[in-house]
Every structure is written in structure tokens, then in C-alpha cells.
Amino acid sequence: MTVLAVAGCGSPDDDSGRSGTPGPVPKGSSPQKPAVPRAGQQQVPPAFDGAKGWAVMQTERLDRPTVAPHSKLVLLLKTHADGKALGVEARDAATGAVRWSSAPWKPSPRPAEFRAEDAELVVTSKDGKDYVVLAVTVQEGKDAINRGKPTAHLAVYPADSSGSRVAPLHQVTVPGTDSGAVPHDTDGTVAVETRDGMAVVDAADGTTKSSPGKNTPEFMFRVRSATYPTLDLADVWTGRQQVPPGAVSEDGVDKGVAYGVRGGYLVARWPSKNQDYTVSGLAMNYVWAVHDERTGKPAFSVKCDGLTDALPAGGEADTLLSDNGRYLVNGDVAFDLQAKKGYCFGETESRSGVKFKGVDNSGTAYGAVTTSGSAGPVALDLATGKPTELDRNVPLPTRVTGDVALYEATPVNEKDSGAEPATHAILSVYPRR
């Protein structure tokens, strides 16, 4: 569903990245910051205020929103007008005000060697400090005949930067890779896949190390990037020390399958000792566990009887973590990492299933109830299991953070003579009440 927003001013930086020279300020007045476009009034979950919000407009040349969880910022990738330079713009999550922006960054002096649309913007954190990483693959040496050699180029910025032309804290290159950059939640690193394994970039000091082994957290990054969405844990950790209570792992049958790594844990589904099948042959009864990402040992687990679906709505394996690192959801299961409790919301004979799309810092998870192919939005308190049914016209947020709900949208072409300015928003952000 497209989220409407009222058009407003663009980014404070022009498309070339050069600051303009302001004219004289009239007496009795002070310089005014560009107004932040307001988001259109929208039906949103009751925890958020659909009448108060801010928007990012199509004309601002900003996209790929991501969140710095400790800094309470929404970061956006900026593509400058000629497509030869990229940048980062940091917005206050609650108000949309620009907190800082980077100087134009050129991954290569030869524009033919990279494509701006392939750039990624990710955030990694350590000890409560967020780092913003802008990454793009450069085909070094590419020309009309030669394909070039793929090399990942990364620019690292502290999320607590200030100013309008912030330079990268570090610039890092990783040869031999054209894979995406995958951030870690808690150790301040970003991993990229290479021909020999994984390369791990430390955002704080800019150093890079190789991590070729399988039984490492870096190898698990492949799970997060969905390169191996059904990776068998037997390929990572040998032995039975990783099998949680109530689960089985035997040769010739289903074993533990990893679905994501977040917050220092790996989420896995194991067949239960009492596994059964429906009359149509669908497997039922699983044990879901969170494992220490470094040792593979289960931290805690929950037995989920009935049908469980490992994939959330949309069909991709996606493990989602609250900004404060306490709550984690994957498909129709949820975990409180602090209380060491798991919750099952898969379909049973007496209950419909829920597919989660996000969870906030209070432990309220948002998802869709599925019954006979139909779906309706719901907000669910994980601690009590109490659901709040939402109006079917209430769209679920693209992402829920600690303080705001984000809605991404595909805007109407602003050059269309029949398009209203209010349909040009690529992102609308609504604060909590």
C-alpha cells in the first residue's frame, strides 16, 4: 500500500554536494533550516501517531533507509545527480531533521567501474556505538571489453558525526568479492564473502581480517544474507553439543536448520522427538532454539507443536531484532533474549498462525494472522501472548524501531503531469504516541 506524504523541500545539500553561498540574512531574522516534508495522515498501529510524521520525497534522491539503533537515527543513501558520487544523510528518527550528511564519496574515479544502484548502506554497532557503512562493488579495470576485477569498496562513518560534509572515518577495499556487506549487531564489524572465505572489516579501526573457517560467527553471516537460508548446522559445528533438549538429530532425517544470526545468537529449527505429520504430509512439532553464535551451544529453546513456518510473510528467511537487542522474531516464533523465553505462534488445531514483520523495544511484535490463505494485521504482546487485532486497512510497517514506524513506498513518477505531489514519498516515518 502506498503511503501518502505532502511534498516539501529537498535535501539541504545540492546534487553536486557543494554548499551554496547564502544571501544576506534580513535584519531581525535568523537563518532557517529547510523544512522537513510532512508525512500524510495514515492509519497506523495504535502505538504510533498517524497524524504526525515526516517523509522523504522522491526529488531528494535519497533511498535505502536503515536505522542506527543506539543513535536513534534513520540513515539514507544519497545518489548525487551525475551518479558518479554517493553519500550518507542522517535524519533524526522522531523529527526527520538532518543531523549530518557526508561529503560526496566516489568509490572509483572511473564511473564505468561501479553502479550507484548497487550500493548498500548498513549499520553495525559495538558497546552502544553505531557505525554507518556505505559499500559498493567496483569492477576495477572495467572498460568496453574487459569485465574488471570485483573489489568491495567501503566507507565508514561514525553515526554520531556532525556537519554537512563529513569525510569517512575509514575507507576499506576488499579484493575478490562482489557480494553484499553484512553487518554484525554487537561486535562492530561488517563481513563480505571472498573467494577464500570471509573478510571481516572492523568499523572502529578500519582493519580487515580473513575468516576462512566454518565454525565462526563470520561464516554465519552467510545465513543472515540468505545465501544459505537452510544451512544444516552439521556443516558448521560437529558433534551433538548443539542439539537442544527435546530435539533429535540423526543421519538420514532432518537436522537442525539455521535461519538467521542476530544479536550474538543463531536461530535454528530442529525436529522434535515427537515429530508428527498432518494427513496431507506436512511436518509438525519442532524445537526452536537460539544458539551462541561462537560455540553453537543452545542458550535456550522452546518446543512448538503444530504447524510452524520458518519463513515470514514475503517468503524470505528473515530474523528481526528489536533496537534494544532484547526481542527477536523469525517467522512465527519469538524470543525474549533477556528472560530466556521462547514463544510459539504457529498454526495449531485451535489457533491461527502469525507471521511476524517486526518487534519493538517493549516486546510488541507486529505481523499478519494467516487463516485459509487470508491475512489480517495484528499487534501481539509477547510477554502475555495477548493479541490486538488491527483494522484490515492498517498497513504493517516496513520496519519498527524503538521510537518510530517506517513505511517505505513506491512513489508515483513525479514527472507525470497527472501525479499529485503527495504521492512522491519514498519513505514515511511516524513517531510513537
PDB file of N, CA and C in Angstrom, residues 144-239:
ATOM      1  N   ALA A 144      35.212  -1.132 -22.155  1.00  0.00           N
ATOM      2  CA  ALA A 144      34.286  -1.628 -23.165  1.00  0.00           C
ATOM      3  C   ALA A 144      34.454  -3.114 -23.443  1.00  0.00           C
ATOM      4  N   ILE A 145      35.658  -3.657 -23.156  1.00  0.00           N
ATOM      5  CA  ILE A 145      35.932  -5.067 -23.431  1.00  0.00           C
ATOM      6  C   ILE A 145      36.118  -5.873 -22.154  1.00  0.00           C
ATOM      7  N   ASN A 146      36.904  -5.361 -21.225  1.00  0.00           N
ATOM      8  CA  ASN A 146      37.247  -6.095 -20.007  1.00  0.00           C
ATOM      9  C   ASN A 146      36.170  -5.952 -18.945  1.00  0.00           C
ATOM     10  N   ARG A 147      35.875  -7.068 -18.286  1.00  0.00           N
ATOM     11  CA  ARG A 147      34.852  -7.060 -17.239  1.00  0.00           C
ATOM     12  C   ARG A 147      35.352  -6.423 -15.946  1.00  0.00           C
ATOM     13  N   GLY A 148      36.639  -6.436 -15.716  1.00  0.00           N
ATOM     14  CA  GLY A 148      37.192  -5.882 -14.493  1.00  0.00           C
ATOM     15  C   GLY A 148      37.231  -6.896 -13.362  1.00  0.00           C
ATOM     16  N   LYS A 149      37.961  -6.561 -12.316  1.00  0.00           N
ATOM     17  CA  LYS A 149      38.091  -7.430 -11.149  1.00  0.00           C
ATOM     18  C   LYS A 149      37.232  -6.885 -10.012  1.00  0.00           C
ATOM     19  N   PRO A 150      36.288  -7.690  -9.500  1.00  0.00           N
ATOM     20  CA  PRO A 150      35.399  -7.177  -8.445  1.00  0.00           C
ATOM     21  C   PRO A 150      36.136  -6.920  -7.140  1.00  0.00           C
ATOM     22  N   THR A 151      35.914  -5.740  -6.586  1.00  0.00           N
ATOM     23  CA  THR A 151      36.516  -5.348  -5.315  1.00  0.00           C
ATOM     24  C   THR A 151      35.486  -4.556  -4.521  1.00  0.00           C
ATOM     25  N   ALA A 152      35.278  -4.940  -3.295  1.00  0.00           N
ATOM     26  CA  ALA A 152      34.345  -4.202  -2.439  1.00  0.00           C
ATOM     27  C   ALA A 152      35.036  -2.958  -1.894  1.00  0.00           C
ATOM     28  N   HIS A 153      34.401  -1.815  -2.055  1.00  0.00           N
ATOM     29  CA  HIS A 153      34.886  -0.553  -1.500  1.00  0.00           C
ATOM     30  C   HIS A 153      33.908  -0.113  -0.415  1.00  0.00           C
ATOM     31  N   LEU A 154      34.435   0.178   0.771  1.00  0.00           N
ATOM     32  CA  LEU A 154      33.595   0.553   1.901  1.00  0.00           C
ATOM     33  C   LEU A 154      34.054   1.892   2.481  1.00  0.00           C
ATOM     34  N   ALA A 155      33.089   2.736   2.807  1.00  0.00           N
ATOM     35  CA  ALA A 155      33.347   3.985   3.520  1.00  0.00           C
ATOM     36  C   ALA A 155      32.626   3.914   4.859  1.00  0.00           C
ATOM     37  N   VAL A 156      33.343   4.159   5.958  1.00  0.00           N
ATOM     38  CA  VAL A 156      32.805   4.007   7.313  1.00  0.00           C
ATOM     39  C   VAL A 156      32.667   5.381   7.962  1.00  0.00           C
ATOM     40  N   TYR A 157      31.486   5.627   8.564  1.00  0.00           N
ATOM     41  CA  TYR A 157      31.216   6.886   9.254  1.00  0.00           C
ATOM     42  C   TYR A 157      30.691   6.601  10.661  1.00  0.00           C
ATOM     43  N   PRO A 158      31.167   7.311  11.684  1.00  0.00           N
ATOM     44  CA  PRO A 158      30.524   7.200  13.000  1.00  0.00           C
ATOM     45  C   PRO A 158      29.118   7.776  12.934  1.00  0.00           C
ATOM     46  N   ALA A 159      28.164   7.104  13.541  1.00  0.00           N
ATOM     47  CA  ALA A 159      26.788   7.593  13.496  1.00  0.00           C
ATOM     48  C   ALA A 159      26.611   8.876  14.285  1.00  0.00           C
ATOM     49  N   ASP A 160      27.516   9.178  15.205  1.00  0.00           N
ATOM     50  CA  ASP A 160      27.410  10.408  15.988  1.00  0.00           C
ATOM     51  C   ASP A 160      28.198  11.555  15.350  1.00  0.00           C
ATOM     52  N   SER A 161      28.391  11.500  14.040  1.00  0.00           N
ATOM     53  CA  SER A 161      29.079  12.581  13.335  1.00  0.00           C
ATOM     54  C   SER A 161      28.251  13.863  13.375  1.00  0.00           C
ATOM     55  N   SER A 162      28.856  14.946  12.921  1.00  0.00           N
ATOM     56  CA  SER A 162      28.132  16.212  12.809  1.00  0.00           C
ATOM     57  C   SER A 162      28.717  16.992  11.635  1.00  0.00           C
ATOM     58  N   GLY A 163      27.905  17.866  11.058  1.00  0.00           N
ATOM     59  CA  GLY A 163      28.372  18.663   9.949  1.00  0.00           C
ATOM     60  C   GLY A 163      27.671  18.287   8.656  1.00  0.00           C
ATOM     61  N   SER A 164      27.990  19.045   7.586  1.00  0.00           N
ATOM     62  CA  SER A 164      27.323  18.847   6.310  1.00  0.00           C
ATOM     63  C   SER A 164      28.206  18.207   5.250  1.00  0.00           C
ATOM     64  N   ARG A 165      29.494  18.038   5.515  1.00  0.00           N
ATOM     65  CA  ARG A 165      30.387  17.416   4.550  1.00  0.00           C
ATOM     66  C   ARG A 165      31.347  16.473   5.280  1.00  0.00           C
ATOM     67  N   VAL A 166      30.771  15.505   5.963  1.00  0.00           N
ATOM     68  CA  VAL A 166      31.551  14.581   6.794  1.00  0.00           C
ATOM     69  C   VAL A 166      32.359  13.637   5.909  1.00  0.00           C
ATOM     70  N   ALA A 167      33.647  13.522   6.211  1.00  0.00           N
ATOM     71  CA  ALA A 167      34.521  12.602   5.487  1.00  0.00           C
ATOM     72  C   ALA A 167      34.492  11.233   6.160  1.00  0.00           C
ATOM     73  N   PRO A 168      34.765  10.157   5.407  1.00  0.00           N
ATOM     74  CA  PRO A 168      34.777   8.826   6.032  1.00  0.00           C
ATOM     75  C   PRO A 168      35.835   8.709   7.128  1.00  0.00           C
ATOM     76  N   LEU A 169      35.496   8.010   8.181  1.00  0.00           N
ATOM     77  CA  LEU A 169      36.475   7.684   9.223  1.00  0.00           C
ATOM     78  C   LEU A 169      37.513   6.726   8.664  1.00  0.00           C
ATOM     79  N   HIS A 170      37.054   5.768   7.861  1.00  0.00           N
ATOM     80  CA  HIS A 170      37.930   4.803   7.188  1.00  0.00           C
ATOM     81  C   HIS A 170      37.397   4.546   5.788  1.00  0.00           C
ATOM     82  N   GLN A 171      38.310   4.241   4.878  1.00  0.00           N
ATOM     83  CA  GLN A 171      37.956   3.706   3.568  1.00  0.00           C
ATOM     84  C   GLN A 171      38.696   2.384   3.405  1.00  0.00           C
ATOM     85  N   VAL A 172      37.947   1.338   3.090  1.00  0.00           N
ATOM     86  CA  VAL A 172      38.496  -0.013   3.070  1.00  0.00           C
ATOM     87  C   VAL A 172      38.183  -0.666   1.740  1.00  0.00           C
ATOM     88  N   THR A 173      39.121  -1.429   1.202  1.00  0.00           N
ATOM     89  CA  THR A 173      38.871  -2.216  -0.006  1.00  0.00           C
ATOM     90  C   THR A 173      39.106  -3.689   0.306  1.00  0.00           C
ATOM     91  N   VAL A 174      38.256  -4.542  -0.240  1.00  0.00           N
ATOM     92  CA  VAL A 174      38.383  -5.993  -0.078  1.00  0.00           C
ATOM     93  C   VAL A 174      38.382  -6.610  -1.472  1.00  0.00           C
ATOM     94  N   PRO A 175      39.540  -7.072  -1.965  1.00  0.00           N
ATOM     95  CA  PRO A 175      39.614  -7.616  -3.321  1.00  0.00           C
ATOM     96  C   PRO A 175      38.889  -8.956  -3.446  1.00  0.00           C
ATOM     97  N   GLY A 176      38.504  -9.235  -4.669  1.00  0.00           N
ATOM     98  CA  GLY A 176      37.976 -10.556  -4.996  1.00  0.00           C
ATOM     99  C   GLY A 176      36.582 -10.827  -4.517  1.00  0.00           C
ATOM    100  N   THR A 177      35.733  -9.810  -4.403  1.00  0.00           N
ATOM    101  CA  THR A 177      34.369 -10.040  -3.941  1.00  0.00           C
ATOM    102  C   THR A 177      33.395  -9.116  -4.650  1.00  0.00           C
ATOM    103  N   ASP A 178      32.232  -9.653  -4.957  1.00  0.00           N
ATOM    104  CA  ASP A 178      31.142  -8.806  -5.432  1.00  0.00           C
ATOM    105  C   ASP A 178      29.874  -9.109  -4.642  1.00  0.00           C
ATOM    106  N   SER A 179      30.071  -9.664  -3.434  1.00  0.00           N
ATOM    107  CA  SER A 179      28.925  -9.957  -2.576  1.00  0.00           C
ATOM    108  C   SER A 179      28.592  -8.750  -1.727  1.00  0.00           C
ATOM    109  N   GLY A 180      27.426  -8.786  -1.091  1.00  0.00           N
ATOM    110  CA  GLY A 180      26.992  -7.682  -0.269  1.00  0.00           C
ATOM    111  C   GLY A 180      27.723  -7.621   1.059  1.00  0.00           C
ATOM    112  N   ALA A 181      27.600  -6.468   1.728  1.00  0.00           N
ATOM    113  CA  ALA A 181      28.183  -6.278   3.050  1.00  0.00           C
ATOM    114  C   ALA A 181      27.137  -6.633   4.104  1.00  0.00           C
ATOM    115  N   VAL A 182      27.506  -7.507   5.035  1.00  0.00           N
ATOM    116  CA  VAL A 182      26.561  -7.960   6.054  1.00  0.00           C
ATOM    117  C   VAL A 182      27.058  -7.500   7.424  1.00  0.00           C
ATOM    118  N   PRO A 183      26.291  -6.640   8.117  1.00  0.00           N
ATOM    119  CA  PRO A 183      26.748  -6.105   9.395  1.00  0.00           C
ATOM    120  C   PRO A 183      26.455  -7.049  10.556  1.00  0.00           C
ATOM    121  N   HIS A 184      27.251  -6.921  11.597  1.00  0.00           N
ATOM    122  CA  HIS A 184      27.002  -7.644  12.842  1.00  0.00           C
ATOM    123  C   HIS A 184      26.373  -6.680  13.838  1.00  0.00           C
ATOM    124  N   ASP A 185      25.458  -7.185  14.651  1.00  0.00           N
ATOM    125  CA  ASP A 185      24.719  -6.311  15.575  1.00  0.00           C
ATOM    126  C   ASP A 185      25.557  -5.806  16.734  1.00  0.00           C
ATOM    127  N   THR A 186      26.493  -6.631  17.221  1.00  0.00           N
ATOM    128  CA  THR A 186      27.096  -6.331  18.513  1.00  0.00           C
ATOM    129  C   THR A 186      28.611  -6.221  18.532  1.00  0.00           C
ATOM    130  N   ASP A 187      29.326  -6.619  17.457  1.00  0.00           N
ATOM    131  CA  ASP A 187      30.781  -6.560  17.543  1.00  0.00           C
ATOM    132  C   ASP A 187      31.412  -5.525  16.618  1.00  0.00           C
ATOM    133  N   GLY A 188      30.589  -4.674  16.013  1.00  0.00           N
ATOM    134  CA  GLY A 188      31.117  -3.564  15.240  1.00  0.00           C
ATOM    135  C   GLY A 188      31.836  -3.950  13.968  1.00  0.00           C
ATOM    136  N   THR A 189      31.434  -5.049  13.337  1.00  0.00           N
ATOM    137  CA  THR A 189      32.105  -5.493  12.121  1.00  0.00           C
ATOM    138  C   THR A 189      31.113  -5.631  10.969  1.00  0.00           C
ATOM    139  N   VAL A 190      31.685  -5.672   9.777  1.00  0.00           N
ATOM    140  CA  VAL A 190      30.933  -5.941   8.557  1.00  0.00           C
ATOM    141  C   VAL A 190      31.680  -7.032   7.806  1.00  0.00           C
ATOM    142  N   ALA A 191      30.966  -8.045   7.346  1.00  0.00           N
ATOM    143  CA  ALA A 191      31.593  -9.157   6.642  1.00  0.00           C
ATOM    144  C   ALA A 191      31.216  -9.145   5.174  1.00  0.00           C
ATOM    145  N   VAL A 192      32.172  -9.497   4.341  1.00  0.00           N
ATOM    146  CA  VAL A 192      31.916  -9.693   2.916  1.00  0.00           C
ATOM    147  C   VAL A 192      32.531 -11.021   2.509  1.00  0.00           C
ATOM    148  N   GLU A 193      31.862 -11.702   1.600  1.00  0.00           N
ATOM    149  CA  GLU A 193      32.330 -13.008   1.160  1.00  0.00           C
ATOM    150  C   GLU A 193      33.415 -12.839   0.100  1.00  0.00           C
ATOM    151  N   THR A 194      34.478 -13.646   0.215  1.00  0.00           N
ATOM    152  CA  THR A 194      35.555 -13.636  -0.766  1.00  0.00           C
ATOM    153  C   THR A 194      35.703 -15.035  -1.359  1.00  0.00           C
ATOM    154  N   ARG A 195      36.617 -15.168  -2.299  1.00  0.00           N
ATOM    155  CA  ARG A 195      36.840 -16.478  -2.906  1.00  0.00           C
ATOM    156  C   ARG A 195      37.382 -17.470  -1.889  1.00  0.00           C
ATOM    157  N   ASP A 196      38.086 -16.981  -0.867  1.00  0.00           N
ATOM    158  CA  ASP A 196      38.728 -17.862   0.107  1.00  0.00           C
ATOM    159  C   ASP A 196      37.949 -18.012   1.410  1.00  0.00           C
ATOM    160  N   GLY A 197      36.821 -17.399   1.518  1.00  0.00           N
ATOM    161  CA  GLY A 197      36.051 -17.481   2.757  1.00  0.00           C
ATOM    162  C   GLY A 197      35.331 -16.180   3.034  1.00  0.00           C
ATOM    163  N   MET A 198      35.664 -15.543   4.161  1.00  0.00           N
ATOM    164  CA  MET A 198      35.048 -14.287   4.538  1.00  0.00           C
ATOM    165  C   MET A 198      36.130 -13.288   4.912  1.00  0.00           C
ATOM    166  N   ALA A 199      35.876 -12.019   4.605  1.00  0.00           N
ATOM    167  CA  ALA A 199      36.721 -10.929   5.087  1.00  0.00           C
ATOM    168  C   ALA A 199      35.885 -10.107   6.058  1.00  0.00           C
ATOM    169  N   VAL A 200      36.454  -9.791   7.198  1.00  0.00           N
ATOM    170  CA  VAL A 200      35.730  -9.096   8.254  1.00  0.00           C
ATOM    171  C   VAL A 200      36.381  -7.740   8.493  1.00  0.00           C
ATOM    172  N   VAL A 201      35.608  -6.680   8.315  1.00  0.00           N
ATOM    173  CA  VAL A 201      36.097  -5.316   8.465  1.00  0.00           C
ATOM    174  C   VAL A 201      35.658  -4.772   9.812  1.00  0.00           C
ATOM    175  N   ASP A 202      36.605  -4.305  10.607  1.00  0.00           N
ATOM    176  CA  ASP A 202      36.309  -3.671  11.889  1.00  0.00           C
ATOM    177  C   ASP A 202      36.010  -2.203  11.630  1.00  0.00           C
ATOM    178  N   ALA A 203      34.787  -1.790  11.911  1.00  0.00           N
ATOM    179  CA  ALA A 203      34.386  -0.427  11.600  1.00  0.00           C
ATOM    180  C   ALA A 203      35.105   0.604  12.462  1.00  0.00           C
ATOM    181  N   ALA A 204      35.494   0.234  13.672  1.00  0.00           N
ATOM    182  CA  ALA A 204      36.116   1.196  14.579  1.00  0.00           C
ATOM    183  C   ALA A 204      37.517   1.573  14.139  1.00  0.00           C
ATOM    184  N   ASP A 205      38.318   0.588  13.709  1.00  0.00           N
ATOM    185  CA  ASP A 205      39.702   0.902  13.354  1.00  0.00           C
ATOM    186  C   ASP A 205      40.032   0.696  11.877  1.00  0.00           C
ATOM    187  N   GLY A 206      39.074   0.184  11.103  1.00  0.00           N
ATOM    188  CA  GLY A 206      39.289   0.043   9.672  1.00  0.00           C
ATOM    189  C   GLY A 206      40.125  -1.145   9.259  1.00  0.00           C
ATOM    190  N   THR A 207      40.477  -2.013  10.193  1.00  0.00           N
ATOM    191  CA  THR A 207      41.295  -3.168   9.857  1.00  0.00           C
ATOM    192  C   THR A 207      40.440  -4.290   9.264  1.00  0.00           C
ATOM    193  N   THR A 208      41.097  -5.156   8.511  1.00  0.00           N
ATOM    194  CA  THR A 208      40.423  -6.287   7.878  1.00  0.00           C
ATOM    195  C   THR A 208      41.148  -7.567   8.234  1.00  0.00           C
ATOM    196  N   LYS A 209      40.380  -8.600   8.548  1.00  0.00           N
ATOM    197  CA  LYS A 209      40.976  -9.908   8.806  1.00  0.00           C
ATOM    198  C   LYS A 209      40.251 -10.960   7.985  1.00  0.00           C
ATOM    199  N   SER A 210      40.975 -12.054   7.708  1.00  0.00           N
ATOM    200  CA  SER A 210      40.385 -13.156   6.965  1.00  0.00           C
ATOM    201  C   SER A 210      39.784 -14.147   7.940  1.00  0.00           C
ATOM    202  N   SER A 211      38.666 -14.744   7.558  1.00  0.00           N
ATOM    203  CA  SER A 211      37.993 -15.728   8.414  1.00  0.00           C
ATOM    204  C   SER A 211      37.540 -16.891   7.551  1.00  0.00           C
ATOM    205  N   PRO A 212      38.460 -17.820   7.256  1.00  0.00           N
ATOM    206  CA  PRO A 212      38.120 -18.896   6.329  1.00  0.00           C
ATOM    207  C   PRO A 212      37.349 -20.047   6.950  1.00  0.00           C
ATOM    208  N   GLY A 213      37.365 -20.173   8.286  1.00  0.00           N
ATOM    209  CA  GLY A 213      36.768 -21.338   8.929  1.00  0.00           C
ATOM    210  C   GLY A 213      35.258 -21.323   8.902  1.00  0.00           C
ATOM    211  N   LYS A 214      34.668 -22.521   9.011  1.00  0.00           N
ATOM    212  CA  LYS A 214      33.210 -22.629   9.022  1.00  0.00           C
ATOM    213  C   LYS A 214      32.627 -22.380  10.406  1.00  0.00           C
ATOM    214  N   ASN A 215      33.332 -22.845  11.443  1.00  0.00           N
ATOM    215  CA  ASN A 215      32.764 -22.727  12.784  1.00  0.00           C
ATOM    216  C   ASN A 215      33.096 -21.366  13.384  1.00  0.00           C
ATOM    217  N   THR A 216      32.735 -20.310  12.680  1.00  0.00           N
ATOM    218  CA  THR A 216      32.990 -18.948  13.130  1.00  0.00           C
ATOM    219  C   THR A 216      31.735 -18.115  12.952  1.00  0.00           C
ATOM    220  N   PRO A 217      31.606 -17.045  13.737  1.00  0.00           N
ATOM    221  CA  PRO A 217      30.457 -16.153  13.549  1.00  0.00           C
ATOM    222  C   PRO A 217      30.425 -15.562  12.144  1.00  0.00           C
ATOM    223  N   GLU A 218      31.620 -15.327  11.572  1.00  0.00           N
ATOM    224  CA  GLU A 218      31.662 -14.722  10.250  1.00  0.00           C
ATOM    225  C   GLU A 218      31.033 -15.636   9.201  1.00  0.00           C
ATOM    226  N   PHE A 219      31.248 -16.941   9.343  1.00  0.00           N
ATOM    227  CA  PHE A 219      30.618 -17.856   8.401  1.00  0.00           C
ATOM    228  C   PHE A 219      29.099 -17.778   8.522  1.00  0.00           C
ATOM    229  N   MET A 220      28.630 -17.533   9.720  1.00  0.00           N
ATOM    230  CA  MET A 220      27.192 -17.444   9.934  1.00  0.00           C
ATOM    231  C   MET A 220      26.576 -16.234   9.257  1.00  0.00           C
ATOM    232  N   PHE A 221      27.421 -15.255   8.889  1.00  0.00           N
ATOM    233  CA  PHE A 221      26.892 -14.110   8.166  1.00  0.00           C
ATOM    234  C   PHE A 221      26.222 -14.567   6.873  1.00  0.00           C
ATOM    235  N   ARG A 222      26.678 -15.669   6.322  1.00  0.00           N
ATOM    236  CA  ARG A 222      26.080 -16.164   5.092  1.00  0.00           C
ATOM    237  C   ARG A 222      24.613 -16.517   5.321  1.00  0.00           C
ATOM    238  N   VAL A 223      24.314 -16.994   6.540  1.00  0.00           N
ATOM    239  CA  VAL A 223      22.924 -17.299   6.856  1.00  0.00           C
ATOM    240  C   VAL A 223      22.105 -16.013   6.859  1.00  0.00           C
ATOM    241  N   ARG A 224      22.641 -14.976   7.469  1.00  0.00           N
ATOM    242  CA  ARG A 224      21.917 -13.705   7.552  1.00  0.00           C
ATOM    243  C   ARG A 224      21.668 -13.115   6.183  1.00  0.00           C
ATOM    244  N   SER A 225      22.606 -13.314   5.271  1.00  0.00           N
ATOM    245  CA  SER A 225      22.437 -12.738   3.943  1.00  0.00           C
ATOM    246  C   SER A 225      21.624 -13.637   3.027  1.00  0.00           C
ATOM    247  N   ALA A 226      21.085 -14.732   3.592  1.00  0.00           N
ATOM    248  CA  ALA A 226      20.199 -15.651   2.863  1.00  0.00           C
ATOM    249  C   ALA A 226      20.912 -16.346   1.712  1.00  0.00           C
ATOM    250  N   THR A 227      22.264 -16.355   1.742  1.00  0.00           N
ATOM    251  CA  THR A 227      22.994 -17.124   0.735  1.00  0.00           C
ATOM    252  C   THR A 227      22.721 -18.606   0.931  1.00  0.00           C
ATOM    253  N   TYR A 228      22.650 -19.008   2.207  1.00  0.00           N
ATOM    254  CA  TYR A 228      22.331 -20.391   2.549  1.00  0.00           C
ATOM    255  C   TYR A 228      21.162 -20.385   3.535  1.00  0.00           C
ATOM    256  N   PRO A 229      19.944 -20.131   3.080  1.00  0.00           N
ATOM    257  CA  PRO A 229      18.826 -19.967   4.018  1.00  0.00           C
ATOM    258  C   PRO A 229      18.469 -21.242   4.767  1.00  0.00           C
ATOM    259  N   THR A 230      18.917 -22.414   4.300  1.00  0.00           N
ATOM    260  CA  THR A 230      18.606 -23.649   5.013  1.00  0.00           C
ATOM    261  C   THR A 230      19.898 -24.404   5.328  1.00  0.00           C
ATOM    262  N   LEU A 231      20.888 -23.704   5.820  1.00  0.00           N
ATOM    263  CA  LEU A 231      22.170 -24.298   6.157  1.00  0.00           C
ATOM    264  C   LEU A 231      22.012 -25.315   7.277  1.00  0.00           C
ATOM    265  N   ASP A 232      22.522 -26.534   7.073  1.00  0.00           N
ATOM    266  CA  ASP A 232      22.472 -27.577   8.083  1.00  0.00           C
ATOM    267  C   ASP A 232      23.564 -27.310   9.110  1.00  0.00           C
ATOM    268  N   LEU A 233      23.174 -27.272  10.390  1.00  0.00           N
ATOM    269  CA  LEU A 233      24.149 -26.968  11.426  1.00  0.00           C
ATOM    270  C   LEU A 233      25.271 -28.001  11.495  1.00  0.00           C
ATOM    271  N   ALA A 234      25.017 -29.200  10.994  1.00  0.00           N
ATOM    272  CA  ALA A 234      26.073 -30.212  10.986  1.00  0.00           C
ATOM    273  C   ALA A 234      27.246 -29.765  10.115  1.00  0.00           C
ATOM    274  N   ASP A 235      27.011 -28.833   9.197  1.00  0.00           N
ATOM    275  CA  ASP A 235      28.077 -28.319   8.355  1.00  0.00           C
ATOM    276  C   ASP A 235      28.901 -27.258   9.063  1.00  0.00           C
ATOM    277  N   VAL A 236      28.449 -26.825  10.208  1.00  0.00           N
ATOM    278  CA  VAL A 236      29.143 -25.755  10.917  1.00  0.00           C
ATOM    279  C   VAL A 236      29.793 -26.266  12.194  1.00  0.00           C
ATOM    280  N   TRP A 237      28.994 -26.854  13.074  1.00  0.00           N
ATOM    281  CA  TRP A 237      29.517 -27.378  14.327  1.00  0.00           C
ATOM    282  C   TRP A 237      29.347 -28.891  14.354  1.00  0.00           C
ATOM    283  N   THR A 238      30.418 -29.605  14.575  1.00  0.00           N
ATOM    284  CA  THR A 238      30.330 -31.060  14.631  1.00  0.00           C
ATOM    285  C   THR A 238      29.968 -31.501  16.041  1.00  0.00           C
ATOM    286  N   GLY A 239      29.493 -32.736  16.145  1.00  0.00           N
ATOM    287  CA  GLY A 239      29.115 -33.265  17.449  1.00  0.00           C
ATOM    288  C   GLY A 239      27.676 -32.957  17.790  1.00  0.00           C
TER     289      GLY A 239
END
